[in-house]
XYZ file of C-alpha atoms in Angstrom:
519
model
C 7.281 -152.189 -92.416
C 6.132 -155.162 -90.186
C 4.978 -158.274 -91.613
C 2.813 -160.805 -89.823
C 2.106 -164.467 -90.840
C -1.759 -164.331 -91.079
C -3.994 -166.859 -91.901
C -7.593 -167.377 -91.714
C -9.173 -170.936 -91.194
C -9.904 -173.074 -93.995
C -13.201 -174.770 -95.661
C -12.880 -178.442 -97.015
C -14.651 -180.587 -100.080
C -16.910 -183.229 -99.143
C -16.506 -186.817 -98.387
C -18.692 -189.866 -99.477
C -18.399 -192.919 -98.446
C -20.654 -196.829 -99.209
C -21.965 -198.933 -96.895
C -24.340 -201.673 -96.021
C -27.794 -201.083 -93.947
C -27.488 -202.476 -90.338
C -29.346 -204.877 -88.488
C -30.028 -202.123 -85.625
C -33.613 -201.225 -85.292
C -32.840 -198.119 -82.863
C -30.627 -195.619 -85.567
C -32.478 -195.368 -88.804
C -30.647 -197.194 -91.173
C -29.613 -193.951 -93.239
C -27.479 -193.138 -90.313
C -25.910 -196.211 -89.125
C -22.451 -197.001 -89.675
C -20.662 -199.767 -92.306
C -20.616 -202.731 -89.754
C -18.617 -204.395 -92.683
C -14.875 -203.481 -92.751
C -13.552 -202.473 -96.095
C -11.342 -204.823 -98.140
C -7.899 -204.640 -98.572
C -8.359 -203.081 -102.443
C -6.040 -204.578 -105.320
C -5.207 -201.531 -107.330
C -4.556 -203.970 -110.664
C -7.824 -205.587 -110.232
C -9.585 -201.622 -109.825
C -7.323 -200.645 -113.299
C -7.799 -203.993 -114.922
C -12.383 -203.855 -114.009
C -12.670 -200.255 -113.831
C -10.157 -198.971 -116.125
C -11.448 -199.633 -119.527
C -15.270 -198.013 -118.768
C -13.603 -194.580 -118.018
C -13.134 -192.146 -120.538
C -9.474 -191.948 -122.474
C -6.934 -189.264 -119.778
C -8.596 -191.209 -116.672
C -6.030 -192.951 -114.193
C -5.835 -195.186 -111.502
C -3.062 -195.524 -109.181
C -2.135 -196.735 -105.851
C 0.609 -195.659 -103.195
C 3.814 -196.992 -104.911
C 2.626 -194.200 -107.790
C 4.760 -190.720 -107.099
C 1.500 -188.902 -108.273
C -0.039 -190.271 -104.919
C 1.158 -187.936 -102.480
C 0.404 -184.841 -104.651
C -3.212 -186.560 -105.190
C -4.010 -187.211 -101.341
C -2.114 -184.007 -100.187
C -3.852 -182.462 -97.195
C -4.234 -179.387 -95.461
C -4.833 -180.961 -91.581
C -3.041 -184.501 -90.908
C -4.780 -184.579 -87.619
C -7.233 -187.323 -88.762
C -6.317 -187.726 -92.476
C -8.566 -190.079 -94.210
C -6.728 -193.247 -95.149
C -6.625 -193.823 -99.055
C -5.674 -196.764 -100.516
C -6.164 -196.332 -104.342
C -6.610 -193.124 -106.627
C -9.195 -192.618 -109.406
C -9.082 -189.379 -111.504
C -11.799 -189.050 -113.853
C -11.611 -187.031 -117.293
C -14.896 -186.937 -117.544
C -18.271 -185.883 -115.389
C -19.389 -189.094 -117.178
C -17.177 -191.230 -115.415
C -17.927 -190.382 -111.610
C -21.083 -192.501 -112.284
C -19.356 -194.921 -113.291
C -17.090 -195.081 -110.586
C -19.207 -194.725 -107.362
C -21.599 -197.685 -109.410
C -18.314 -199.700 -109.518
C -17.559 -199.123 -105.681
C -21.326 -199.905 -104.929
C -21.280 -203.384 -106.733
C -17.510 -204.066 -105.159
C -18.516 -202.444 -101.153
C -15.407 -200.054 -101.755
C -15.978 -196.791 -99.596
C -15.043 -193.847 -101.838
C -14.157 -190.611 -101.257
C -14.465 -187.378 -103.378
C -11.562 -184.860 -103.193
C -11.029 -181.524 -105.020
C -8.119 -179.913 -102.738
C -8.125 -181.441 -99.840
C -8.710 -179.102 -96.932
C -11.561 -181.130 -94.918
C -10.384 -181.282 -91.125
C -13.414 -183.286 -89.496
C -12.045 -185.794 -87.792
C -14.577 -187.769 -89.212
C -12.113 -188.058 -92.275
C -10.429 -190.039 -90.369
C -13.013 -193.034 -90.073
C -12.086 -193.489 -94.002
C -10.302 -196.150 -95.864
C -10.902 -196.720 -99.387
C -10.814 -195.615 -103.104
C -10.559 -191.436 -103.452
C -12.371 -189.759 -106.657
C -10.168 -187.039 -107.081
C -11.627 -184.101 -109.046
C -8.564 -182.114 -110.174
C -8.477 -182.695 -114.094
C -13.042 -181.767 -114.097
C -11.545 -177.966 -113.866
C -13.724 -176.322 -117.332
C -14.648 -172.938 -116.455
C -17.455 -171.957 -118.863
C -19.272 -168.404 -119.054
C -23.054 -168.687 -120.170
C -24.004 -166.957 -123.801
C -26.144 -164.341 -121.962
C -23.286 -163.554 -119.494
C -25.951 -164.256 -116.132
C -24.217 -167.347 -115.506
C -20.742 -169.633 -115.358
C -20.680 -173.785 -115.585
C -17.900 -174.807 -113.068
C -16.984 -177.999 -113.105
C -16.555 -180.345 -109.536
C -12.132 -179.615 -109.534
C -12.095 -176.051 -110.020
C -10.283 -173.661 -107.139
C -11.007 -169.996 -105.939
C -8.126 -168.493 -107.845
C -8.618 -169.964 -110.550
C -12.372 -169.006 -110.729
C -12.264 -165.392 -109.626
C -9.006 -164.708 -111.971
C -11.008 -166.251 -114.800
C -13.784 -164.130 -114.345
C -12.117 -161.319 -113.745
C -10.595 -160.863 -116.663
C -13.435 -161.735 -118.599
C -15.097 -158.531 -116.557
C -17.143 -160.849 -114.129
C -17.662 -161.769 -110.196
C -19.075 -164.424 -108.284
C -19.299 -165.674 -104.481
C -16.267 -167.647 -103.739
C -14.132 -168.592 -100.431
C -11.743 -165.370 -99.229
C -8.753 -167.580 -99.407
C -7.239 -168.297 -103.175
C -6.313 -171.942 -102.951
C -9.362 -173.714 -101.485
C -11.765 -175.145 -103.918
C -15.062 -173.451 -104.762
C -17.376 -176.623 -103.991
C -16.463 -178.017 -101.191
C -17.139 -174.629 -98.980
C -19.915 -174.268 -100.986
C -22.093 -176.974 -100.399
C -21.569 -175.806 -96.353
C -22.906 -172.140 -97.579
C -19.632 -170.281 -98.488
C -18.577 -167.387 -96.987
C -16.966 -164.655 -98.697
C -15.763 -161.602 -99.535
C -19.031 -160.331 -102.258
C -21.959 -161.783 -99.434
C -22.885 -158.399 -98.546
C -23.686 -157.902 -101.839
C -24.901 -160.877 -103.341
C -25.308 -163.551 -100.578
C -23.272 -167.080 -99.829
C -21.670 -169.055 -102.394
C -24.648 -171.565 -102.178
C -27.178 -168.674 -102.318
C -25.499 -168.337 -106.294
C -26.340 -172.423 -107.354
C -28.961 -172.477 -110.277
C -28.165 -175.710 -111.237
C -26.183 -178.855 -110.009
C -24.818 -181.618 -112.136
C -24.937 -184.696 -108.890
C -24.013 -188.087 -108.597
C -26.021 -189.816 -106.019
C -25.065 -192.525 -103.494
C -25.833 -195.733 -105.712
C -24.246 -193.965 -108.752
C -27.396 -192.505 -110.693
C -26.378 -189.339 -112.154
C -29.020 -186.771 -111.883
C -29.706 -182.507 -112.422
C -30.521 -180.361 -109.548
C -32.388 -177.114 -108.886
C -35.123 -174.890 -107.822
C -37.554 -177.393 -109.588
C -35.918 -180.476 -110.248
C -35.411 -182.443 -106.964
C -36.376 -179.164 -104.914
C -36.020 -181.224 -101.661
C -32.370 -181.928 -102.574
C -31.735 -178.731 -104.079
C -32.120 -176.865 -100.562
C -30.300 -179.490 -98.615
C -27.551 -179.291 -101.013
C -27.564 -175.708 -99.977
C -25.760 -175.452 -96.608
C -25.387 -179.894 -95.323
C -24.080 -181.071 -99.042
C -21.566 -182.629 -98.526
C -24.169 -185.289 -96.957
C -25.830 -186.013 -99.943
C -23.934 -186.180 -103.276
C -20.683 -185.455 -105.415
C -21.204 -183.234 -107.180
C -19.538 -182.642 -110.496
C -20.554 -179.348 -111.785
C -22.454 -176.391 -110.477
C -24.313 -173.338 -112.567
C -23.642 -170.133 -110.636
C -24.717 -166.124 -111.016
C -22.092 -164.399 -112.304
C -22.055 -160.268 -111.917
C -20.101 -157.732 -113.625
C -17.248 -156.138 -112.499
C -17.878 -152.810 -111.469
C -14.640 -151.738 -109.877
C -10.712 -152.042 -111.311
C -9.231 -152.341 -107.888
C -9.760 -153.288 -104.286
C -8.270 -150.866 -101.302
C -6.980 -152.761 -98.402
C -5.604 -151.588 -94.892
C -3.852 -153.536 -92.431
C -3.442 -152.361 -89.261
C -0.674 -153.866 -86.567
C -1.832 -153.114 -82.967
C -0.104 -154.740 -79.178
C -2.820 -156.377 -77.022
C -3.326 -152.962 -74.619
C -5.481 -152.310 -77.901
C -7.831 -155.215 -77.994
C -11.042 -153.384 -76.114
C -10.625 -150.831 -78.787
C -10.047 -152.761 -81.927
C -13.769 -155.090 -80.989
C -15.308 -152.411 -79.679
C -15.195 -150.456 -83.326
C -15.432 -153.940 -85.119
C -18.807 -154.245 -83.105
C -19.942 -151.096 -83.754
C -18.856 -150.865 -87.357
C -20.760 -154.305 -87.936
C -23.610 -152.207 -86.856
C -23.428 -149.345 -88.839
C -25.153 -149.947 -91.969
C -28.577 -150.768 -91.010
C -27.663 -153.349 -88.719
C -24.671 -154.400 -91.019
C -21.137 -153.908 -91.706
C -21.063 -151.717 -95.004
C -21.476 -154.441 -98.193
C -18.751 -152.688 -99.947
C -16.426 -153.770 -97.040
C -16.838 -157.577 -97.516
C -14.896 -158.909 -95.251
C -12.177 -157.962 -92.499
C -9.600 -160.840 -91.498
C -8.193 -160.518 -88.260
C -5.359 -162.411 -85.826
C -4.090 -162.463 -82.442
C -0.601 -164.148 -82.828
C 2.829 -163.933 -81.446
C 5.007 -161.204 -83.904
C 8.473 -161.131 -82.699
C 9.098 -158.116 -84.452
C 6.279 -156.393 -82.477
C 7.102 -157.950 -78.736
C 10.641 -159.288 -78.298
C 11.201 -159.350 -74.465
C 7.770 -160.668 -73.352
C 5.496 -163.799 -74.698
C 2.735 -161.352 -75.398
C 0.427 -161.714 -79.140
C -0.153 -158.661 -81.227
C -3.619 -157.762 -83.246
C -3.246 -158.298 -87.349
C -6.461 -157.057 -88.827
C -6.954 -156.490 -92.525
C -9.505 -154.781 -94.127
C -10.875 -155.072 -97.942
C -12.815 -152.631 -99.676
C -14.737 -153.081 -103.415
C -14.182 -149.030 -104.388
C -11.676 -146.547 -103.754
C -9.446 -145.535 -101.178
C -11.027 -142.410 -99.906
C -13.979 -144.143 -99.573
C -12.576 -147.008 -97.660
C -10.565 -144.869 -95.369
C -13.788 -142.595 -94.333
C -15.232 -145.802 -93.593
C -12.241 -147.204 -91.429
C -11.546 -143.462 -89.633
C -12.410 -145.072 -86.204
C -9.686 -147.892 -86.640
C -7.427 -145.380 -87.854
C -7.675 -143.338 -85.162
C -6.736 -146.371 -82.537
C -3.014 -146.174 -81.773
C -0.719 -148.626 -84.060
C 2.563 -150.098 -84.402
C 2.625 -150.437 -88.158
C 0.366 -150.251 -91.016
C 0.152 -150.578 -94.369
C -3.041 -150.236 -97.407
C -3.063 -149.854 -101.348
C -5.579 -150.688 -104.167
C -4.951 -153.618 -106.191
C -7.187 -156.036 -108.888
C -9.468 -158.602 -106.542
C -7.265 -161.456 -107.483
C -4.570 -160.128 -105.768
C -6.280 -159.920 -102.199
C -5.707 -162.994 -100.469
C -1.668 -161.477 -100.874
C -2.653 -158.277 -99.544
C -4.430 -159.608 -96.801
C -1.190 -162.216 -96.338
C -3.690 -164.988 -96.285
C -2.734 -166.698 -99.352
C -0.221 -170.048 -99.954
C 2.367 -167.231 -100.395
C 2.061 -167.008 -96.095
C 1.154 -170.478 -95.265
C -2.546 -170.305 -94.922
C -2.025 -173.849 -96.992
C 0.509 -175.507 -95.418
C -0.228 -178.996 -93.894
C 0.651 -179.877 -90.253
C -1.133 -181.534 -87.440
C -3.956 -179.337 -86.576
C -5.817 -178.776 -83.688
C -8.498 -176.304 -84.110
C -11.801 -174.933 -82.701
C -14.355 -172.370 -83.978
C -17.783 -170.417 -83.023
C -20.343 -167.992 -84.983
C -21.001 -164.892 -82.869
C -23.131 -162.299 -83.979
C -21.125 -159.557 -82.128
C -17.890 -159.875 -80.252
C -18.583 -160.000 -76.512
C -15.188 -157.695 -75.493
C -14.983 -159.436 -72.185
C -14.529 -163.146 -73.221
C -12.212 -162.007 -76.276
C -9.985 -160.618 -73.406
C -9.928 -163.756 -71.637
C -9.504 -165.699 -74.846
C -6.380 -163.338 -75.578
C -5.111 -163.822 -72.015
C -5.587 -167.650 -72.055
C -3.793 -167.220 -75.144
C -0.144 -165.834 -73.967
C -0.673 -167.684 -70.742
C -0.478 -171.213 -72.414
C 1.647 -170.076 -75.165
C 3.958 -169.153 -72.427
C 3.478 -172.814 -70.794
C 3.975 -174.687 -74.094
C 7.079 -172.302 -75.935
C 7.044 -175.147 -78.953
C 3.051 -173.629 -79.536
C 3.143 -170.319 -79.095
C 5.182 -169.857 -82.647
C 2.435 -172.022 -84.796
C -0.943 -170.944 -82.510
C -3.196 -168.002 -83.344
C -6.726 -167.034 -82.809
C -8.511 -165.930 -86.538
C -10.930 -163.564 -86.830
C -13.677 -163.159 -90.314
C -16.173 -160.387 -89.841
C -18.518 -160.214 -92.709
C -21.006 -158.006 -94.519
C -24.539 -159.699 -94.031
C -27.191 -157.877 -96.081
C -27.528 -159.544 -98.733
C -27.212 -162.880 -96.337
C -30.058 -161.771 -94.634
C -32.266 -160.976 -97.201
C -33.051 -164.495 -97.941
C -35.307 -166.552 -95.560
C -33.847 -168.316 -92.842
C -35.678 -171.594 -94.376
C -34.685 -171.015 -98.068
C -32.015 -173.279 -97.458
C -29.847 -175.589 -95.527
C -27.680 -172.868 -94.217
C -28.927 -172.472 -91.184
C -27.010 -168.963 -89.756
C -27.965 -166.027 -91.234
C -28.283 -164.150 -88.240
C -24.378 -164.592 -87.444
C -21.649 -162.009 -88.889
C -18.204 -163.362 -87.486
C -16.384 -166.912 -87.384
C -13.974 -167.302 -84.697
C -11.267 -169.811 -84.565
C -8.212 -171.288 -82.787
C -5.723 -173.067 -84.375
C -2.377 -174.695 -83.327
C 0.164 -176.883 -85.601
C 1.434 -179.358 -83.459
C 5.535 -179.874 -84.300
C 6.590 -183.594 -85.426
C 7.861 -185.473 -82.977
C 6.640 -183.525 -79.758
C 3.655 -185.170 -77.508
C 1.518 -181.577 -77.161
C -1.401 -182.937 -79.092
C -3.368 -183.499 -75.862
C -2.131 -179.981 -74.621
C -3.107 -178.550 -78.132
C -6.372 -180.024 -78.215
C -7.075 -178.595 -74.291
C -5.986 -175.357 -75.428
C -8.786 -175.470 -78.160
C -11.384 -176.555 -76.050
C -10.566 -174.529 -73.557
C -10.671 -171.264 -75.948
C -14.140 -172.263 -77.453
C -15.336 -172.676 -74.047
C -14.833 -169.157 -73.332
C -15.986 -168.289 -76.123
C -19.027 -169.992 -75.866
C -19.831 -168.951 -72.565
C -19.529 -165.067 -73.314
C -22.742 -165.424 -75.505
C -25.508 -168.432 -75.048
C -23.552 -171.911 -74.302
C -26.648 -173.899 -74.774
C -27.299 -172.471 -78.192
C -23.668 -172.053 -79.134
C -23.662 -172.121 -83.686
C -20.501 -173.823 -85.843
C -19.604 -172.579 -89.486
C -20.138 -176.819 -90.516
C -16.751 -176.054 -92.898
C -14.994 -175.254 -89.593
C -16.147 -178.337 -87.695
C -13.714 -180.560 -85.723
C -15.619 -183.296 -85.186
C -15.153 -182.342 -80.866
C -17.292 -183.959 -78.457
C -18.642 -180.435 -77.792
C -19.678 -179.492 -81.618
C -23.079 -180.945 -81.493
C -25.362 -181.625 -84.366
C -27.764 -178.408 -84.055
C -25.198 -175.799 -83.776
C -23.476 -176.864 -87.151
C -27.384 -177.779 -88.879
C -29.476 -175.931 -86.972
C -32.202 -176.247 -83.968
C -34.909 -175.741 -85.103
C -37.009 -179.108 -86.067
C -38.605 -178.429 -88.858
C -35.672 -177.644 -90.753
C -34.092 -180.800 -89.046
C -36.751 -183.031 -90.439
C -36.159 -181.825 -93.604
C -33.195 -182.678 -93.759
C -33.500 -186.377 -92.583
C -36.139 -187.027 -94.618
C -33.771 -185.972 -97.881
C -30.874 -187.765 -96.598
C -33.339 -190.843 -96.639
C -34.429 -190.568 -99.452
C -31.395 -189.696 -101.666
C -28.863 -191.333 -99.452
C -31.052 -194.288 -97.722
C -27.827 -196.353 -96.725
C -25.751 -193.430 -95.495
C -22.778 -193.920 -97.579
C -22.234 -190.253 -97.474
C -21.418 -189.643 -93.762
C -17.862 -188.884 -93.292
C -17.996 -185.164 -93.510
C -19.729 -183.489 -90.272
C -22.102 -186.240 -90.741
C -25.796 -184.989 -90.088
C -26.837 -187.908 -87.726
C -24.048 -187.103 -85.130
């Protein structure tokens, strides 16, 4: 059997942070910057103010504290934002009170649920982090339509919850990312054929706002801020809890197959992924959620040459016959290894070798680059590929820790709702596309890394339209080339709206540190 270290890019939770207006009378002042610099912060002043108006379990701590590197932990260290104190609240209650104390003190704050944000607009951060981790209730509704999850709660924790309890609902692919924080940027995942982005599942969200008011959100209470919330939300609020549809379970067990196939392959392999994408009116069939996929170097499949290999896994919500009629035309492409079986939906992510069992949440120094494409243009994934062994042959100390990830998705129910329902602004797209390279400790290839990303979006890019190229805003880098209407959109209506919601809920821009909407 051959094994392959596979990992699929990551979503992050949302960052807020205070400031003052600005004298500047050409950038509205909901999108300037802090011109103030943030004080050096006395943890025993924060415990000995704040302290005693938080509920009982709440706790404060600073960097001497050996709960502060589990709190601040991070997925990408590339442009980690800089903490200086930690505030854990027991309570929904008591994020009010929090962001009202950093409001009345000018401390920029920060809310963190598990820490795999990789803007590089993190980085701009220093100040007081509102970690989430102990707001982690999970509560199913009396008529079963429904599930309260609080602002700390994780994908495994969530679908193995509901699972048991005979339930679904629209979560991230990978197992240890939280729930919110790829939410609020829509959500993609493995039940959106069937029943549409994680944000297309928020009824009803429990939000503090940017001066500290605590307020409920949904299809008619603060509509405006309700659809923003809904695709750009990490621009506008924490949010501490979140009413989602629930669905019952109507399968035991998921069939996988993972397939292991040498680069000669690669015209094949996209050329069936494009036309199974296709082949359910227009989309891949919604059974098949999701396939994962990887060009990376596997020295058990090429040991004499720096040439990657194809990983690509496939997940099924039924049985295996049914899966494998389905998958007949990958089957049929020549392999090196393979391997499939049926187990409970919990247990994907392990299947699919994209869970913290493989390393899909180890930290390192990331440099990274994505792209939505609605089909797979064969010709620039070939360049892409070449690129790929050609610089991982130029940089040996890379080519072990880069890969290029691959998430084809099932779209119907996606595009059944109105492009201007809601924030999200990419219905029309079915994969995400992304390079990734861990740069070692104590070796100068970040500039080389960072090329090597640029480079690879670049191709991708130009294989479809350049000018109207469209970012997964969860998979943003913050790159001089990721600008503001392929993450949010074009169009300027839906532009507008926006603006006009971040200036009215967030009129001093205090939340702007995550894919900010005014860059």
């Amino acid at each position: 059997m051959i094994s392959g270290l596979v990992a699929v890019g990551l979503s992050l939770f949302l960052g807020v942070v205070v400031g003052l207006p600005s004298s500047s009378h050409t950038v509205p002042r909901y999108f300037q910057s802090n011109p103030i610099s943030p004080r050096q912060l006395s943890i025993t002043e924060i415990q000995r103010e704040l302290g005693p108006q938080l509920s009982k379990g709440s706790t404060i701590f600073g960097p001497e504290s050996p709960k502060f590197a589990n709190a601040t932990h991070r997925y990408s260290l590339l442009a980690p934002p800089e903490i200086q104190v930690v505030v854990i609240p027991a309570r929904e209650s008591d994020v009010s009170k929090i962001v009202k104390y950093c409001v009345q003190n000018s401390i920029e704050f920060l809310a963190y649920n598990r820490g795999h944000g990789s803007t590089s607009s993190l980085g701009n951060f220093k100040g007081l982090e509102i970690n989430l981790q102990q707001l982690n209730n999970i509560s199913i509704a009396a008529n079963r339509k429904s599930v309260l999850l609080q602002g700390g709660t994780y994908t495994d924790q969530v679908v193995r919850t509901l699972w048991d309890a005979g339930y679904v609902t629209t979560t991230g692919s990978n197992n240890c990312i939280g729930v919110l924080g790829p939410g609020l940027g829509g959500g993609h995942g493995r039940y959106q054929g069937l029943y549409g982005l994680v944000s297309d599942n928020f009824l009803h969200l429990n939000v503090v706002l940017a001066d500290g008011t605590a307020i409920a959100v949904d299809a008619t209470s603060h509509p405006d801020l309700f659809w923003a919330l809904q695709g750009a939300g990490h621009n506008y609020a924490v949010v501490t809890s979140v009413k989602m549809r629930i669905y019952p379970r109507k399968v035991t067990t998921w069939h996988y197959h993972n397939y292991y196939w040498t680069g000669d392959k690669l015209e094949q392999v996209f050329g069936a992924l494009n036309e199974f994408h296709k082949s359910d009116d227009g989309s891949a069939p919604p059974l098949m959620g999701v396939n994962t996929g990887a060009v990376v170097m596997n020295s058990s499949i090429s040991t004499t040459n720096a040439c990657a290999s194809l990983f690509w896994s496939f997940t099924y919500a039924g049985p295996a016959a049914a899966a494998e009629k389905l998958l007949e035309p990958f089957t049929a492409i020549e392999n090196v290894g393979e391997e499939s079986g049926d187990v409970p939906y919990p247990d994907l992510s392990a299947a699919q070798k994209i869970d913290a069992a493989h390393g899909s949440c180890d930290s390192g120094t990331y440099a990274s680059s994505s792209i939505l494409l609605q089909q797979h243009n064969v010709t620039a994934q070939r360049e892409a590929y070449d690129k790929f062994n050609e610089l991982a042959r130029r940089y040996p100390e890379l080519a072990a820790v880069s890969r290029i990830d691959y998430e084809g998705y099932a779209t119907k129910a996606v595009q059944a709702i109105h492009t201007n329902a809601t924030a999200y602004p990419h219905r029309d797209q079915t994969h995400i596309v992304r390079f990734s390279t861990a740069v070692p400790d104590g070796l100068d290839l970040l500039d080389a890394a960072l090329d090597w990303a640029e480079v690879t979006w670049n191709i991708w890019a130009a294989g479809h339209r350049p000018k109207e190229a469209k970012i997964y805003v969860n998979y943003a880098q913050g790159h001089d080339y990721e600008y503001n209407g392929a993450i949010y959109g074009y169009e300027a209506p839906r532009f507008k709206r926006l603006r006009e919601a971040k200036a009215k809920y967030d009129p001093d821009n205090r939340f702007r540190y995550y894919v900010p909407i005014n860059t």
